[in-house]
Amino acid sequence: MRIYLIGFMGCGKSTLGRKLAAFSGMQFIDMDKFIEERYRKTVPQIFAEEGELEFRKKERKVIEELSVFQDIIIATGGGAPCFFDNMELMNKTGLTVYLNIHPEILSARLLKSKTERPLIKGKTYDELVKYIEDTLDKRDKYYKKARLCISKPDADIESVMEMIRKNAD
Ligand code: S3P
């Protein structure tokens, strides 16, 4: 089984991924961390020194690499499904699970988060809500291609795993 968790920054992909991995015994991989190790640079460094397009190309290469790993739960970067035919590749090679969270909740979480995210750096709460709503407008059509949509990723882990198992066959 191969599971791709997708969704906006701050939707809880890594937190859910880690819990699902602990529960199921599968391996967990955070795609941004994988990119940082592979290229020996942080995500903000790649954005600043090489630009977003280069980051997206690296992201694509890493999806290709991970798409042959076995028994793995992958937390993808928030923009990953929205570039090239990444969503098609992920749908072909695993179960895509979209974590659908309200912009105001995302905004509050992102303000508290310690992870540096180049696309939202320095934004206030209101600016963030606006950015998230505008970006979600553009990203929705990609996220909606996910095989499974979960709007309560913090529900008990057993029921989330059950939903995933049912949709994995
Ligand atoms: C991005 C999301 C980030 C990271 C990069 C770009 C995006 O990942 O890949 O900063 O375009 O939404 P998280 O969703 O893990 O924060």
Short mmCIF file of C-alpha atoms and ligand atoms in Angstrom, two decimals:
data_model
loop_
_atom_site.label_atom_id
_atom_site.label_comp_id
_atom_site.label_asym_id
_atom_site.label_seq_id
_atom_site.Cartn_x
_atom_site.Cartn_y
_atom_site.Cartn_z
CA MET A 1 0.00 0.00 0.00
CA ARG A 2 1.13 3.54 -0.77
CA ILE A 3 -0.72 6.55 0.66
CA TYR A 4 -0.28 10.16 -0.41
CA LEU A 5 -1.65 12.74 2.02
CA ILE A 6 -2.42 15.95 0.18
CA GLY A 7 -3.83 19.34 1.13
CA PHE A 8 -3.01 22.94 1.94
CA MET A 9 -0.11 24.00 4.17
CA GLY A 10 -1.09 23.52 7.79
CA CYS A 11 -3.84 20.96 7.14
CA GLY A 12 -2.06 18.34 9.27
CA LYS A 13 -0.58 15.98 6.66
CA SER A 14 2.58 15.29 8.66
CA THR A 15 0.81 14.91 12.00
CA LEU A 16 -1.75 12.50 10.55
CA GLY A 17 0.91 10.69 8.53
CA ARG A 18 3.05 10.05 11.61
CA LYS A 19 0.06 8.75 13.58
CA LEU A 20 -1.09 6.50 10.74
CA ALA A 21 2.42 5.13 10.37
CA ALA A 22 2.70 4.37 14.10
CA PHE A 23 -0.72 2.71 14.00
CA SER A 24 -0.20 0.64 10.86
CA GLY A 25 3.51 -0.12 10.99
CA MET A 26 4.01 1.50 7.60
CA GLN A 27 6.90 3.90 7.00
CA PHE A 28 6.30 7.66 7.03
CA ILE A 29 8.03 10.12 4.73
CA ASP A 30 7.67 13.90 4.77
CA MET A 31 8.29 15.00 1.18
CA ASP A 32 9.71 18.44 2.06
CA LYS A 33 12.22 16.82 4.43
CA PHE A 34 13.11 14.25 1.77
CA ILE A 35 13.78 17.10 -0.71
CA GLU A 36 15.89 18.95 1.88
CA GLU A 37 18.03 15.88 2.52
CA ARG A 38 18.32 14.94 -1.14
CA TYR A 39 19.42 18.45 -2.23
CA ARG A 40 21.20 19.48 0.99
CA LYS A 41 19.22 22.72 1.15
CA THR A 42 16.16 23.83 3.07
CA VAL A 43 12.92 24.50 1.20
CA PRO A 44 13.20 28.28 1.86
CA GLN A 45 16.79 28.18 0.52
CA ILE A 46 15.69 26.46 -2.69
CA PHE A 47 12.92 29.05 -3.19
CA ALA A 48 15.28 31.98 -2.49
CA GLU A 49 18.30 30.77 -4.48
CA GLU A 50 16.70 28.88 -7.36
CA GLY A 51 13.07 30.08 -7.51
CA GLU A 52 9.74 28.28 -7.22
CA LEU A 53 9.93 26.52 -10.60
CA GLU A 54 13.17 24.76 -9.65
CA PHE A 55 11.57 23.71 -6.37
CA ARG A 56 8.60 22.28 -8.30
CA LYS A 57 10.92 20.32 -10.59
CA LYS A 58 12.72 18.85 -7.59
CA GLU A 59 9.37 18.05 -6.00
CA ARG A 60 8.31 16.21 -9.14
CA LYS A 61 11.52 14.15 -9.24
CA VAL A 62 11.02 13.17 -5.63
CA ILE A 63 7.40 12.09 -6.26
CA GLU A 64 8.68 9.86 -9.08
CA GLU A 65 11.26 8.40 -6.72
CA LEU A 66 8.81 7.81 -3.88
CA SER A 67 6.15 6.38 -6.19
CA VAL A 68 7.94 3.02 -6.23
CA PHE A 69 8.49 2.74 -2.45
CA GLN A 70 6.42 0.03 -0.76
CA ASP A 71 4.19 0.30 2.31
CA ILE A 72 4.66 3.97 2.77
CA ILE A 73 2.71 7.00 3.91
CA ILE A 74 3.84 10.21 2.24
CA ALA A 75 2.96 13.72 3.44
CA THR A 76 3.27 15.74 0.23
CA GLY A 77 4.00 19.49 0.07
CA GLY A 78 0.85 21.64 -0.19
CA GLY A 79 1.53 22.66 -3.79
CA ALA A 80 2.72 19.26 -5.05
CA PRO A 81 -0.62 18.07 -6.51
CA CYS A 82 -0.99 21.29 -8.52
CA PHE A 83 2.06 21.07 -10.80
CA PHE A 84 2.83 18.95 -13.88
CA ASP A 85 0.75 15.76 -13.88
CA ASN A 86 1.73 14.99 -10.29
CA MET A 87 -1.85 14.23 -9.29
CA GLU A 88 -2.22 11.69 -12.11
CA LEU A 89 1.07 10.06 -11.15
CA MET A 90 0.03 9.84 -7.49
CA ASN A 91 -3.41 8.48 -8.39
CA LYS A 92 -1.81 5.84 -10.59
CA THR A 93 0.64 4.71 -7.94
CA GLY A 94 -1.27 4.97 -4.67
CA LEU A 95 -4.24 6.22 -2.69
CA THR A 96 -4.48 10.00 -2.58
CA VAL A 97 -6.14 11.37 0.55
CA TYR A 98 -7.14 15.04 0.68
CA LEU A 99 -7.32 16.69 4.09
CA ASN A 100 -9.92 19.39 3.61
CA ILE A 101 -9.65 22.06 6.32
CA HIS A 102 -11.36 25.48 6.57
CA PRO A 103 -9.16 28.52 5.64
CA GLU A 104 -9.66 30.16 9.06
CA ILE A 105 -8.42 27.06 10.86
CA LEU A 106 -5.48 26.79 8.46
CA SER A 107 -4.66 30.44 8.99
CA ALA A 108 -4.64 30.15 12.80
CA ARG A 109 -2.44 27.04 12.64
CA LEU A 110 -0.01 28.55 10.15
CA LEU A 111 0.44 31.65 12.31
CA LYS A 112 1.52 29.44 15.21
CA SER A 113 3.66 27.09 13.12
CA LYS A 114 7.44 27.21 13.45
CA THR A 115 8.03 25.80 9.96
CA GLU A 116 9.32 28.46 7.61
CA ARG A 117 7.11 28.62 4.52
CA PRO A 118 8.33 30.99 1.78
CA LEU A 119 4.92 31.49 0.15
CA ILE A 120 3.29 32.94 3.30
CA LYS A 121 6.21 34.54 5.09
CA GLY A 122 5.32 37.72 7.02
CA LYS A 123 1.55 37.56 6.42
CA THR A 124 -0.91 38.66 9.12
CA TYR A 125 -3.96 36.53 10.06
CA ASP A 126 -6.28 38.44 7.67
CA GLU A 127 -3.75 38.43 4.83
CA LEU A 128 -3.31 34.72 5.35
CA VAL A 129 -7.05 33.98 5.21
CA LYS A 130 -7.27 35.96 1.96
CA TYR A 131 -4.18 34.22 0.51
CA ILE A 132 -5.51 30.80 1.46
CA GLU A 133 -8.96 31.48 -0.03
CA ASP A 134 -7.46 32.79 -3.29
CA THR A 135 -4.95 29.95 -3.55
CA LEU A 136 -7.54 27.31 -2.68
CA ASP A 137 -9.69 28.65 -5.53
CA LYS A 138 -6.87 27.75 -7.90
CA ARG A 139 -5.82 24.53 -6.18
CA ASP A 140 -9.24 23.04 -5.53
CA LYS A 141 -9.53 21.40 -8.93
CA TYR A 142 -6.34 19.44 -8.27
CA TYR A 143 -7.09 18.56 -4.67
CA LYS A 144 -10.54 17.33 -5.74
CA LYS A 145 -8.92 14.64 -7.86
CA ALA A 146 -8.00 12.84 -4.64
CA ARG A 147 -9.59 9.40 -4.23
CA LEU A 148 -10.57 10.09 -0.63
CA CYS A 149 -11.46 13.33 1.10
CA ILE A 150 -11.26 13.67 4.89
CA SER A 151 -12.53 16.78 6.63
CA LYS A 152 -11.81 15.59 10.16
CA PRO A 153 -8.24 14.32 10.06
CA ASP A 154 -8.09 14.58 13.86
CA ALA A 155 -10.83 11.94 14.20
CA ASP A 156 -9.63 8.79 15.96
CA ILE A 157 -6.86 7.13 14.04
CA GLU A 158 -8.60 3.78 13.82
CA SER A 159 -11.55 5.20 11.89
CA VAL A 160 -9.28 7.19 9.58
CA MET A 161 -7.27 4.01 8.86
CA GLU A 162 -10.51 2.12 8.26
CA MET A 163 -11.65 4.71 5.70
CA ILE A 164 -8.27 4.47 3.98
CA ARG A 165 -8.34 0.65 3.91
CA LYS A 166 -11.84 0.65 2.39
CA ASN A 167 -10.72 2.99 -0.37
CA ALA A 168 -7.38 1.33 -1.03
CA ASP A 169 -8.71 -1.75 -2.83
C1 S3P B 1 4.07 24.71 -0.31
C2 S3P B 1 3.90 23.95 0.82
C3 S3P B 1 5.00 23.53 1.69
C4 S3P B 1 6.32 23.47 0.91
C5 S3P B 1 6.56 24.74 0.18
C6 S3P B 1 5.44 25.12 -0.79
C7 S3P B 1 2.89 25.10 -1.13
O1 S3P B 1 4.72 22.25 2.27
O2 S3P B 1 6.30 22.38 0.01
O3 S3P B 1 6.75 25.75 1.14
O4 S3P B 1 3.07 25.47 -2.30
O5 S3P B 1 1.76 25.02 -0.62
P1 S3P B 1 3.65 22.01 3.49
O6 S3P B 1 2.31 21.84 2.86
O7 S3P B 1 4.16 20.76 4.11
O8 S3P B 1 3.76 23.20 4.36
#
